[in-house]
Short mmCIF file of C-alpha atoms in Angstrom, two decimals:
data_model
loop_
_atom_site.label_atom_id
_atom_site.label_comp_id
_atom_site.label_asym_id
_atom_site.label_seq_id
_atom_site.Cartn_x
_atom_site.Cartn_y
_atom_site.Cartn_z
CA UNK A 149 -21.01 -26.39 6.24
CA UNK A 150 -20.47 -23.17 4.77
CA UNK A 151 -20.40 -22.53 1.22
CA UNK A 152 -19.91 -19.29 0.87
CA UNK A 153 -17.39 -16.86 1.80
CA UNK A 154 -17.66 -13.06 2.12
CA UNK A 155 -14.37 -10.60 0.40
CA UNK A 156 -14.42 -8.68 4.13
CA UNK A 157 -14.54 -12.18 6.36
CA UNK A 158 -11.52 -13.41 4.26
CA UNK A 159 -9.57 -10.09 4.75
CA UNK A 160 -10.33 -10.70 8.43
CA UNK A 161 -8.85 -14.16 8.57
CA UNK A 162 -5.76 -13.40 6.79
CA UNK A 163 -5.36 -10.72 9.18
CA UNK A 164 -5.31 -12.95 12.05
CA UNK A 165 -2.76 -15.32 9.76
CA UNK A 166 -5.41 -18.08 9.54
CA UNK A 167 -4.41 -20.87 7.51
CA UNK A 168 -5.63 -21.84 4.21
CA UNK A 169 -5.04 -22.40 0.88
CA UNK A 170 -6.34 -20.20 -2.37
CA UNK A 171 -6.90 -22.06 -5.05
CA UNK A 172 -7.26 -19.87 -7.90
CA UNK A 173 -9.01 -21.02 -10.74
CA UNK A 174 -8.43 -18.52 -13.35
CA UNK A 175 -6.04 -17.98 -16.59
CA UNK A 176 -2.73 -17.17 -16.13
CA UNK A 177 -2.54 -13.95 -17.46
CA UNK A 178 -4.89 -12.92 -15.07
CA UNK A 179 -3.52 -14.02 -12.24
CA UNK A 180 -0.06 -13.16 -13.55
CA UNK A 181 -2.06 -9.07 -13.62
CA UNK A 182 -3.76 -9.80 -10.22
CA UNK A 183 -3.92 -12.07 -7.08
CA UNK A 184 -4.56 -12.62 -3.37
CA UNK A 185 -1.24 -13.40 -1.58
CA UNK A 186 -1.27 -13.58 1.83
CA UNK A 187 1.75 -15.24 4.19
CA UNK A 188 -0.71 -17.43 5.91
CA UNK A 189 -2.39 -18.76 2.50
CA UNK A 190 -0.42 -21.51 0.27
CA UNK A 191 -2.03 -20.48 -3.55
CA UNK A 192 -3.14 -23.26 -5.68
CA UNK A 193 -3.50 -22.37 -9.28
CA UNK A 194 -5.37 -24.76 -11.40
CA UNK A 195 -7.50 -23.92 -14.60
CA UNK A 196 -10.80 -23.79 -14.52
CA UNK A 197 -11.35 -26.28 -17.33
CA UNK A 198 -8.88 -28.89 -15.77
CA UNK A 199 -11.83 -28.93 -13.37
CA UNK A 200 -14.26 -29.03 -15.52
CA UNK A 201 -12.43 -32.12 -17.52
CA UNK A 202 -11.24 -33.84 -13.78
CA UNK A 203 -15.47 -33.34 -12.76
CA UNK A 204 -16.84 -35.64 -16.19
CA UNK A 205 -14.13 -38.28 -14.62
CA UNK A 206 -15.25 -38.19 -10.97
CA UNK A 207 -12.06 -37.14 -9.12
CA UNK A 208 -11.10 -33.07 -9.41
CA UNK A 209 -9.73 -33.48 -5.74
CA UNK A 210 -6.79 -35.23 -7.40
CA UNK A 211 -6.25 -31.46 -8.94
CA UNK A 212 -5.13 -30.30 -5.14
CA UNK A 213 -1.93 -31.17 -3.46
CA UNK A 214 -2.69 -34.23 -1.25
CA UNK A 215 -1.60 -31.87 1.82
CA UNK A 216 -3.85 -28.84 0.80
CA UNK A 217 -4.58 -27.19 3.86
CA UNK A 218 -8.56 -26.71 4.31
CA UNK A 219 -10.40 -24.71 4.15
CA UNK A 220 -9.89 -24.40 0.24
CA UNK A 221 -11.12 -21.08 -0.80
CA UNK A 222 -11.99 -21.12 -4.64
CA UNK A 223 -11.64 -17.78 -6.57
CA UNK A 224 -12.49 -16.56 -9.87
CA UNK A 225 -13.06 -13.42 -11.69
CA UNK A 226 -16.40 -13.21 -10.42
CA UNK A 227 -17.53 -15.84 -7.98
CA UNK A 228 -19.72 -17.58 -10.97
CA UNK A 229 -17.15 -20.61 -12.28
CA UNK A 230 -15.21 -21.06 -8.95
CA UNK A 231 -18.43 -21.61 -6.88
CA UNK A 232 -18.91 -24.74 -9.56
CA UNK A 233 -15.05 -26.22 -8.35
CA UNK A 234 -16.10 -25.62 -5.05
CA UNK A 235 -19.20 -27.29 -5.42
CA UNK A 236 -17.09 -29.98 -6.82
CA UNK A 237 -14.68 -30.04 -3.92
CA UNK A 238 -16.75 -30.28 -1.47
CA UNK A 239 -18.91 -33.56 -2.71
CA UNK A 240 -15.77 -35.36 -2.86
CA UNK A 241 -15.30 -34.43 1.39
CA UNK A 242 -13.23 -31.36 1.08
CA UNK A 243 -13.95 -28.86 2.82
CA UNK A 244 -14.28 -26.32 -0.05
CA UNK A 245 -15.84 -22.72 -0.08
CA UNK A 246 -16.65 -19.69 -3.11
CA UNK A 247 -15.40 -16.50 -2.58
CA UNK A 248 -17.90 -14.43 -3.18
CA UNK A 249 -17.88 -12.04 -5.20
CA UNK A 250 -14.52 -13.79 -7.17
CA UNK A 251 -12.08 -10.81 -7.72
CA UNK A 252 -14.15 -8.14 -8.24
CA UNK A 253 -15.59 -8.23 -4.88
CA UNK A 254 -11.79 -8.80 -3.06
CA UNK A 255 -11.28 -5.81 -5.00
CA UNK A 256 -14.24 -3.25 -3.10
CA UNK A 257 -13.16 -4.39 0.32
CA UNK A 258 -11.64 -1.63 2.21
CA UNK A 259 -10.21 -1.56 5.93
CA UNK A 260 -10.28 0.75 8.37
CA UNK A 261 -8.42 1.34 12.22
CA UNK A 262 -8.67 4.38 14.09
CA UNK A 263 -5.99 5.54 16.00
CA UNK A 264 -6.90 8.77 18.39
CA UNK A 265 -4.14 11.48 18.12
CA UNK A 266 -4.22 14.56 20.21
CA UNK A 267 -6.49 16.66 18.69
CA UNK A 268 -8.69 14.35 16.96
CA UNK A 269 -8.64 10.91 14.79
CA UNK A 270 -6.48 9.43 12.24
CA UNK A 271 -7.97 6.70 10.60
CA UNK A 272 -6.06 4.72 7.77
CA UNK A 273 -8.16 3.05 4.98
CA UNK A 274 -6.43 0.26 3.77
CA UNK A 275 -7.09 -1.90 0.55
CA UNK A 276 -5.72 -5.16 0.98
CA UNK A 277 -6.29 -5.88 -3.32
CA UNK A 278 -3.73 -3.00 -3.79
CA UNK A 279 -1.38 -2.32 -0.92
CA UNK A 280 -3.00 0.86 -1.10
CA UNK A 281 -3.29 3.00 2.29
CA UNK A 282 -5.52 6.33 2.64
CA UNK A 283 -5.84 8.59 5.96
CA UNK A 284 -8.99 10.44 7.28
CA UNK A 285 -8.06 12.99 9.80
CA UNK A 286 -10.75 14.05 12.38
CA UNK A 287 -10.85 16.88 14.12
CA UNK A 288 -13.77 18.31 15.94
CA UNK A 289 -16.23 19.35 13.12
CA UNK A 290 -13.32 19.36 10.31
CA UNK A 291 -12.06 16.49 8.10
CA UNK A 292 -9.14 15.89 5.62
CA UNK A 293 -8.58 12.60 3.73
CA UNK A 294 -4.96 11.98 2.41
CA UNK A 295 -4.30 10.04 -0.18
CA UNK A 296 -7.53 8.86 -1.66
CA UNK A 297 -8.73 6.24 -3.94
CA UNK A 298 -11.26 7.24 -6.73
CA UNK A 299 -13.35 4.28 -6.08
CA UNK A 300 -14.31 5.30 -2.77
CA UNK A 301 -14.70 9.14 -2.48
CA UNK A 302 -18.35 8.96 -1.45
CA UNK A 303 -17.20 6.30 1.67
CA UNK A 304 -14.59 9.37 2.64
CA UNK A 305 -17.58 11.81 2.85
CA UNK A 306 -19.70 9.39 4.79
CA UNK A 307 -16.98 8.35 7.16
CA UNK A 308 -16.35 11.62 7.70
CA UNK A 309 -19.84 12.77 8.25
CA UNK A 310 -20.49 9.75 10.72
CA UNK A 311 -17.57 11.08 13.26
CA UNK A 312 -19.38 14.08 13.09
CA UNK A 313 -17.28 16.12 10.96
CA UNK A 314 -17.27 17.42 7.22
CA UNK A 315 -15.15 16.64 4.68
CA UNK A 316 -13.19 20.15 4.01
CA UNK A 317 -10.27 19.49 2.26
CA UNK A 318 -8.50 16.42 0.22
CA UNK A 319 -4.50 15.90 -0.25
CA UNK A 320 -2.21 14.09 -2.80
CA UNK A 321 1.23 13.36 -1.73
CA UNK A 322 2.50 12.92 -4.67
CA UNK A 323 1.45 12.41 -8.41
CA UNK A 324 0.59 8.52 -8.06
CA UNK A 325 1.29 6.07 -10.75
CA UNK A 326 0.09 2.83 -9.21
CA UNK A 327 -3.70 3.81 -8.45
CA UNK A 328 -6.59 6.06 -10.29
CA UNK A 329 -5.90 9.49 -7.40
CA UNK A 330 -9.45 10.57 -5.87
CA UNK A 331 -8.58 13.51 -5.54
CA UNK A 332 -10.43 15.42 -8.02
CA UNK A 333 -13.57 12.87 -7.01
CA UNK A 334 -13.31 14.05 -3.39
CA UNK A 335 -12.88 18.10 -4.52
CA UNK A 336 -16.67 17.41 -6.78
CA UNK A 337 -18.06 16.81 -3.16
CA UNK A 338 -17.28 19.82 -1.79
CA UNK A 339 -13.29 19.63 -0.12
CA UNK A 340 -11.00 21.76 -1.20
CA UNK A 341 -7.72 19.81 -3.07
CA UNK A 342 -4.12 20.33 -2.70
CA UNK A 343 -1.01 19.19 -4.06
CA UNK A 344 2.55 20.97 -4.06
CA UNK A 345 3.38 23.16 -6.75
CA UNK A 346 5.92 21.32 -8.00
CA UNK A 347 3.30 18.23 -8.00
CA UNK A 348 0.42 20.57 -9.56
CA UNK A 349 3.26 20.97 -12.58
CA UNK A 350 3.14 17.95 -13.60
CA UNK A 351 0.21 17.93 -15.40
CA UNK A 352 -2.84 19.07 -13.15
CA UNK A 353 -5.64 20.18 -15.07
CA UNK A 354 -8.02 21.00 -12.90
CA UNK A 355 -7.86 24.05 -9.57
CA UNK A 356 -5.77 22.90 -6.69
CA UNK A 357 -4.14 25.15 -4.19
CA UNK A 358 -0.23 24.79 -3.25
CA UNK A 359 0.85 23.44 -0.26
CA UNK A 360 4.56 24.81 0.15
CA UNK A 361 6.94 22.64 2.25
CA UNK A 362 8.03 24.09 5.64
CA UNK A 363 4.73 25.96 6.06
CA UNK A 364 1.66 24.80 7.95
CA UNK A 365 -2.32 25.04 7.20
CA UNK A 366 -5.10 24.12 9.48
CA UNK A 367 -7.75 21.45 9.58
CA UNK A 368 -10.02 22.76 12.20
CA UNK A 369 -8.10 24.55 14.99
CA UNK A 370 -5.05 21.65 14.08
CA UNK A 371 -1.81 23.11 12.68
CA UNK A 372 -1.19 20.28 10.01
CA UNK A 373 3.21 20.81 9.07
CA UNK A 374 4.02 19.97 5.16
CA UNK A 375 7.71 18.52 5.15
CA UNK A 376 9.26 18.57 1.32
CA UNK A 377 9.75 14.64 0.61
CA UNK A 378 11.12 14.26 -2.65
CA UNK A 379 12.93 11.15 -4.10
CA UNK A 380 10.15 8.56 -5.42
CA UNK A 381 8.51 11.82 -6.84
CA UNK A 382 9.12 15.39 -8.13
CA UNK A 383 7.24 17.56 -5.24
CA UNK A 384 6.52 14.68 -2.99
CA UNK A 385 5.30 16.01 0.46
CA UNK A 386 4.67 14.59 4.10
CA UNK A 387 2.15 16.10 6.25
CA UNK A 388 2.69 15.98 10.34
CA UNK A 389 -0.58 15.71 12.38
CA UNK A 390 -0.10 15.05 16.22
CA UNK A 391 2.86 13.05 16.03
CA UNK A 392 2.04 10.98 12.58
CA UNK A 393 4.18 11.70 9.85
CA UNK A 394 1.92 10.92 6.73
CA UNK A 395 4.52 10.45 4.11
CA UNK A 396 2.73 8.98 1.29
CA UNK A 397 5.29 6.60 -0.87
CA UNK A 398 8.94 7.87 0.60
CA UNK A 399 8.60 5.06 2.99
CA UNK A 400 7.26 1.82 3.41
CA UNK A 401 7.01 -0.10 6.06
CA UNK A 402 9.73 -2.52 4.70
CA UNK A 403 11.50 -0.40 1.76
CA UNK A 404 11.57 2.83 0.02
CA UNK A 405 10.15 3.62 -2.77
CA UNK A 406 11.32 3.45 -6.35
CA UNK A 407 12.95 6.56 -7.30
CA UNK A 408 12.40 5.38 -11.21
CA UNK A 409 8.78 5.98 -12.02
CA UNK A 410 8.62 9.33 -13.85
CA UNK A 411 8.87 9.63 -17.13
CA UNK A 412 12.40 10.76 -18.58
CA UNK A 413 13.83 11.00 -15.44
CA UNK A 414 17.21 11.18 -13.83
CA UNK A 415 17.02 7.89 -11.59
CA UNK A 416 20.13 7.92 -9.79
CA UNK A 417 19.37 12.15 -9.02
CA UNK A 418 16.08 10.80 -8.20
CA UNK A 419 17.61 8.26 -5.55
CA UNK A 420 20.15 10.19 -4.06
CA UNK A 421 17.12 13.15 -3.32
CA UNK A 422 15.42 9.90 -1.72
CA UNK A 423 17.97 9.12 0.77
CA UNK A 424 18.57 12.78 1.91
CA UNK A 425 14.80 12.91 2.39
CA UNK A 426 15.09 9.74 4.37
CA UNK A 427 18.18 10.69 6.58
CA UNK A 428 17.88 14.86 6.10
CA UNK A 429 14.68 15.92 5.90
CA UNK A 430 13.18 13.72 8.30
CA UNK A 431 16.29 13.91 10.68
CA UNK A 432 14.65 16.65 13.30
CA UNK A 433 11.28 14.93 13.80
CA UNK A 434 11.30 13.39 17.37
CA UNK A 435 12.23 9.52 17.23
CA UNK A 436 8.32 8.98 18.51
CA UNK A 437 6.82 9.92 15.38
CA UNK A 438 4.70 7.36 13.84
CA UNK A 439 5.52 6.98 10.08
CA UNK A 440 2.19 6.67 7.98
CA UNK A 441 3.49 5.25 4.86
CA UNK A 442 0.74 4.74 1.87
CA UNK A 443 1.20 1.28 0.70
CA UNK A 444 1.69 -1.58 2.84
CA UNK A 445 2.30 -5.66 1.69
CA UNK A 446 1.66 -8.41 4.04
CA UNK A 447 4.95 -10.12 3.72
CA UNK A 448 6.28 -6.97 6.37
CA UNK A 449 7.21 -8.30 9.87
CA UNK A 450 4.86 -7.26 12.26
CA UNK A 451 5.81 -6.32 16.59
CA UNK A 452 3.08 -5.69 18.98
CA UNK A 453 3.29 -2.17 19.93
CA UNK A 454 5.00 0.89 18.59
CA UNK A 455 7.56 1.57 21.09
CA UNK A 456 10.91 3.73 21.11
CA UNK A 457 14.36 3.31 21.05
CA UNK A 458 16.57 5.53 23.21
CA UNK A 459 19.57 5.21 20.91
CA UNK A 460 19.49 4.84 17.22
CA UNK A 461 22.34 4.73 14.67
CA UNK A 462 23.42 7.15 11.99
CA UNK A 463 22.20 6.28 8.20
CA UNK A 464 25.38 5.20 6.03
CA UNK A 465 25.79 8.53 3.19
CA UNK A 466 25.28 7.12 -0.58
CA UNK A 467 28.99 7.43 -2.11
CA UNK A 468 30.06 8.91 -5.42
CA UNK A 469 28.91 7.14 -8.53
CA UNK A 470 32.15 5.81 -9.96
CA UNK A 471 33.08 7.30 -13.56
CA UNK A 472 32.34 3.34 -14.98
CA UNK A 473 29.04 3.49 -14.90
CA UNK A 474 28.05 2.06 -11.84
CA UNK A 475 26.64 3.86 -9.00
CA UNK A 476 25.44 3.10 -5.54
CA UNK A 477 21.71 3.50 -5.07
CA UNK A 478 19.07 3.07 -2.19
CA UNK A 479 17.65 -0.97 -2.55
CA UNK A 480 15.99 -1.63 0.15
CA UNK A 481 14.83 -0.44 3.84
CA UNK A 482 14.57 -3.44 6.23
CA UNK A 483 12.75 -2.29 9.96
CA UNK A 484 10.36 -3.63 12.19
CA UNK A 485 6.84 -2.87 11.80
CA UNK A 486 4.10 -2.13 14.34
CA UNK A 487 0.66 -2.33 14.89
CA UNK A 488 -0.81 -0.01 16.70
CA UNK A 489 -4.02 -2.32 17.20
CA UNK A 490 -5.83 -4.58 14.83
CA UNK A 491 -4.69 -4.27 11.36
CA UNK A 492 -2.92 -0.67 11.30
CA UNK A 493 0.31 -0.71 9.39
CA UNK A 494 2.60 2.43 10.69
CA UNK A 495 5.95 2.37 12.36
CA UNK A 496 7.66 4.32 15.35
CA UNK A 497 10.76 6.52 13.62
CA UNK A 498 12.97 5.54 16.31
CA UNK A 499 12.33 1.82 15.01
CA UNK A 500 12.92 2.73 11.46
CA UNK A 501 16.33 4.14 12.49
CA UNK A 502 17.43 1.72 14.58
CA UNK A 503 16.48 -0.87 12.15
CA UNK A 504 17.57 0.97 8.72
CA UNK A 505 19.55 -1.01 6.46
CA UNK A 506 20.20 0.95 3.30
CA UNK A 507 21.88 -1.92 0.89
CA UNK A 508 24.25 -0.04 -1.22
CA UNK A 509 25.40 -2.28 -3.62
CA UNK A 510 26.46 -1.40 -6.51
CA UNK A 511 24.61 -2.37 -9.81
CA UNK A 512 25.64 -1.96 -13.19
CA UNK A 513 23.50 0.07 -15.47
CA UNK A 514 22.92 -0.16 -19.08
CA UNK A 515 19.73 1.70 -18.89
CA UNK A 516 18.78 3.55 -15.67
CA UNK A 517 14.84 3.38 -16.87
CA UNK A 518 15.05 -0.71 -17.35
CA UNK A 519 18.08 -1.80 -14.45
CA UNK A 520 17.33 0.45 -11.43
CA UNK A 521 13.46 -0.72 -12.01
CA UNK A 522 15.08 -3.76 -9.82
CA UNK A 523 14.40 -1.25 -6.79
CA UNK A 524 12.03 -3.00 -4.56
CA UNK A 525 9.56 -4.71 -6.62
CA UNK A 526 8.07 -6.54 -4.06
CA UNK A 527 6.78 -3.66 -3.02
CA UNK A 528 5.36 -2.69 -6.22
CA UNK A 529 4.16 -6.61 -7.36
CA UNK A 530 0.88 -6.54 -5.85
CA UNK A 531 -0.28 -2.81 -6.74
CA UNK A 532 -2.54 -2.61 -9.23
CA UNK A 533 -4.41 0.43 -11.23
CA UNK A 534 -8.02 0.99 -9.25
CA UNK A 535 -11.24 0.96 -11.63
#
């Protein structure tokens, strides 16, 4: 029987929505900061010392739900304590394994798909810990990463340097608030960095050249198309490569992103910019596109295949705020997601369109900064700061 269980080979089986249950050993507040959720694991959460008390009496399988699906993977901070309640489990029958690693090693495993595009390769990075996505584009002896984490600049380089290729030049979509940005990592090894102005103005303090919406720069003999995507962000940008539209936050795969995040902000300007990004700027792309979006949870439905739809509906307009004090704002965006192949999390436009459901209700607002943080948090539950 195994006894051990590796970050990456758990990843795996929750991609293929095997069953089992988590049982997570660790303090509240830590889990309440932090956790593996998964829709084909049922969590467990049971103190570490109610084991430890439950062992001296001889039964800490009473600690489980008699219909605990098995296997039972035990987690912990650091794969030292939960490897003793797994231990535990397993001389009473169960069959019980340790996550290696606990946390901290769930939190270095990072995902990867290719998908070939027309001049080269896109592949997303994804980091199932965070939600986080990152894209390396390919293209003959060229490479750009979008998006990157801090924690893994040097596997951007390598990646890159495997296909063949050399990291030339790195790209934030936005200013990100939910991860530490490798960008200025991935610039120290030799790629050049760029941002929008309007992005760079927030606060940059190191060189990074301007990428200005409707123009194009090359990767390679690739003409790469920057599309202004404001809304979540001031100075978000998308990037087109071969039919992807890389669009950073502005779109999830499920939802839109929260227009609320920057400090002393107009929110409701912020979410009305949002939905004509959604149903203005993006309106000429062809209905083929793939959307790229940067964070991804598993709760989103998942199809087989991107595919097309020959006719798509019109976005509802957001309506005038009402002199009361309420206003109408962008909730949530419900579509069905694709997979391209194994574990890629993108979406067809034309399925996003014909699937958009922009909830308009109406909410009342006492503070903008505290009520319209209501706007998709779970989206936003499971991202957590990289270190």
């Amino acid at each position: 029987m195994d006894t051990l269980l590796s970050p990456d080979t758990l990843a795996t089986r929750l991609d293929h929505d095997e069953s089992i249950t988590l049982l997570d050993i660790r303090n509240r507040s830590e889990i309440d900061n932090w956790r593996i959720e998964a829709a084909s694991a049922t969590r467990v959460e049971v103190p570490y010392m109610k084991f430890l008390a439950a062992g001296a009496s001889g039964d800490p399988a009473s600690l489980l739900p008699a219909d605990a699906t098995e296997p039972v993977v035990a987690v912990c901070a650091r794969g030292e304590a939960s490897d003793e309640v797994a231990t535990m489990l397993r001389e009473t029958g169960i069959d019980a394994v340790n996550l290696a690693g606990g946390m901290e090693g769930w939190g270095q495993v990072y995902c990867t798909t290719n998908c070939a595009t027309e001049s080269g390769i896109l592949k997303q990075y994804r980091r199932p810990s965070s939600g986080c996505l990152a894209y390396l584009f390919v293209t003959g002896e060229s490479a750009l990463v979008i998006d990157p984490l801090r924690a893994f600049a040097d596997r951007y380089v390598a990646d890159a340097k495997e296909m063949g290729a050399e990291l030339v030049a790195v790209v934030d979509t936005h200013v990100h608030a939910d991860h530490i940005s490798g960008l200025r990592t991935v610039t120290a090894r030799g790629a050049t960095p760029y941002m929008s102005s309007k992005a760079i103005d927030r606060g940059v303090t190191f060189d990074v050249e301007s990428l200005a919406p409707g123009t194009a720069f090359t990767i390679g003999d690739t003409a790469i198309d920057v599309l202004a995507s404001p809304g979540h962000t001031t100075g978000g940008i998308s990037l087109a490569i071969d039919g992807y539209l890389v669009c950073g936050d502005t779109l999830f795969l499920d939802g839109v992103a929260r227009p609320d995040l920057e400090a002393d902000n107009n929110a409701q300007a912020f979410a009305y910019d949002l939905h004509r990004t959604v149903t203005e700027r993006f309106a000429d792309l062809p209905d083929d596109t793939v959307i790229a979006p940067g964070h991804y949870h598993d709760g989103a439905p998942q199809s087989s295949s991107v595919t097309s739809a020959s006719s798509c509906g019109h976005l509802p307009p957001i309506r005038t705020p009402s002199s009361s004090g309420l206003f109408q704002i962008l909730d949530r965006v419900r579509l069905t997601t694709s997979v391209l192949s194994e574990s890629i999390w993108v979406a067809s436009k034309s399925m996003i369109k014909r699937r958009l459901n922009l909830k308009l209700d109406r909410i009342t607002v006492q503070s903008p900064q505290t009520e319209i943080s209501r706007l998709n948090t779970a989206q936003t539950a499971a991202h957590r700061d990289d270190q």
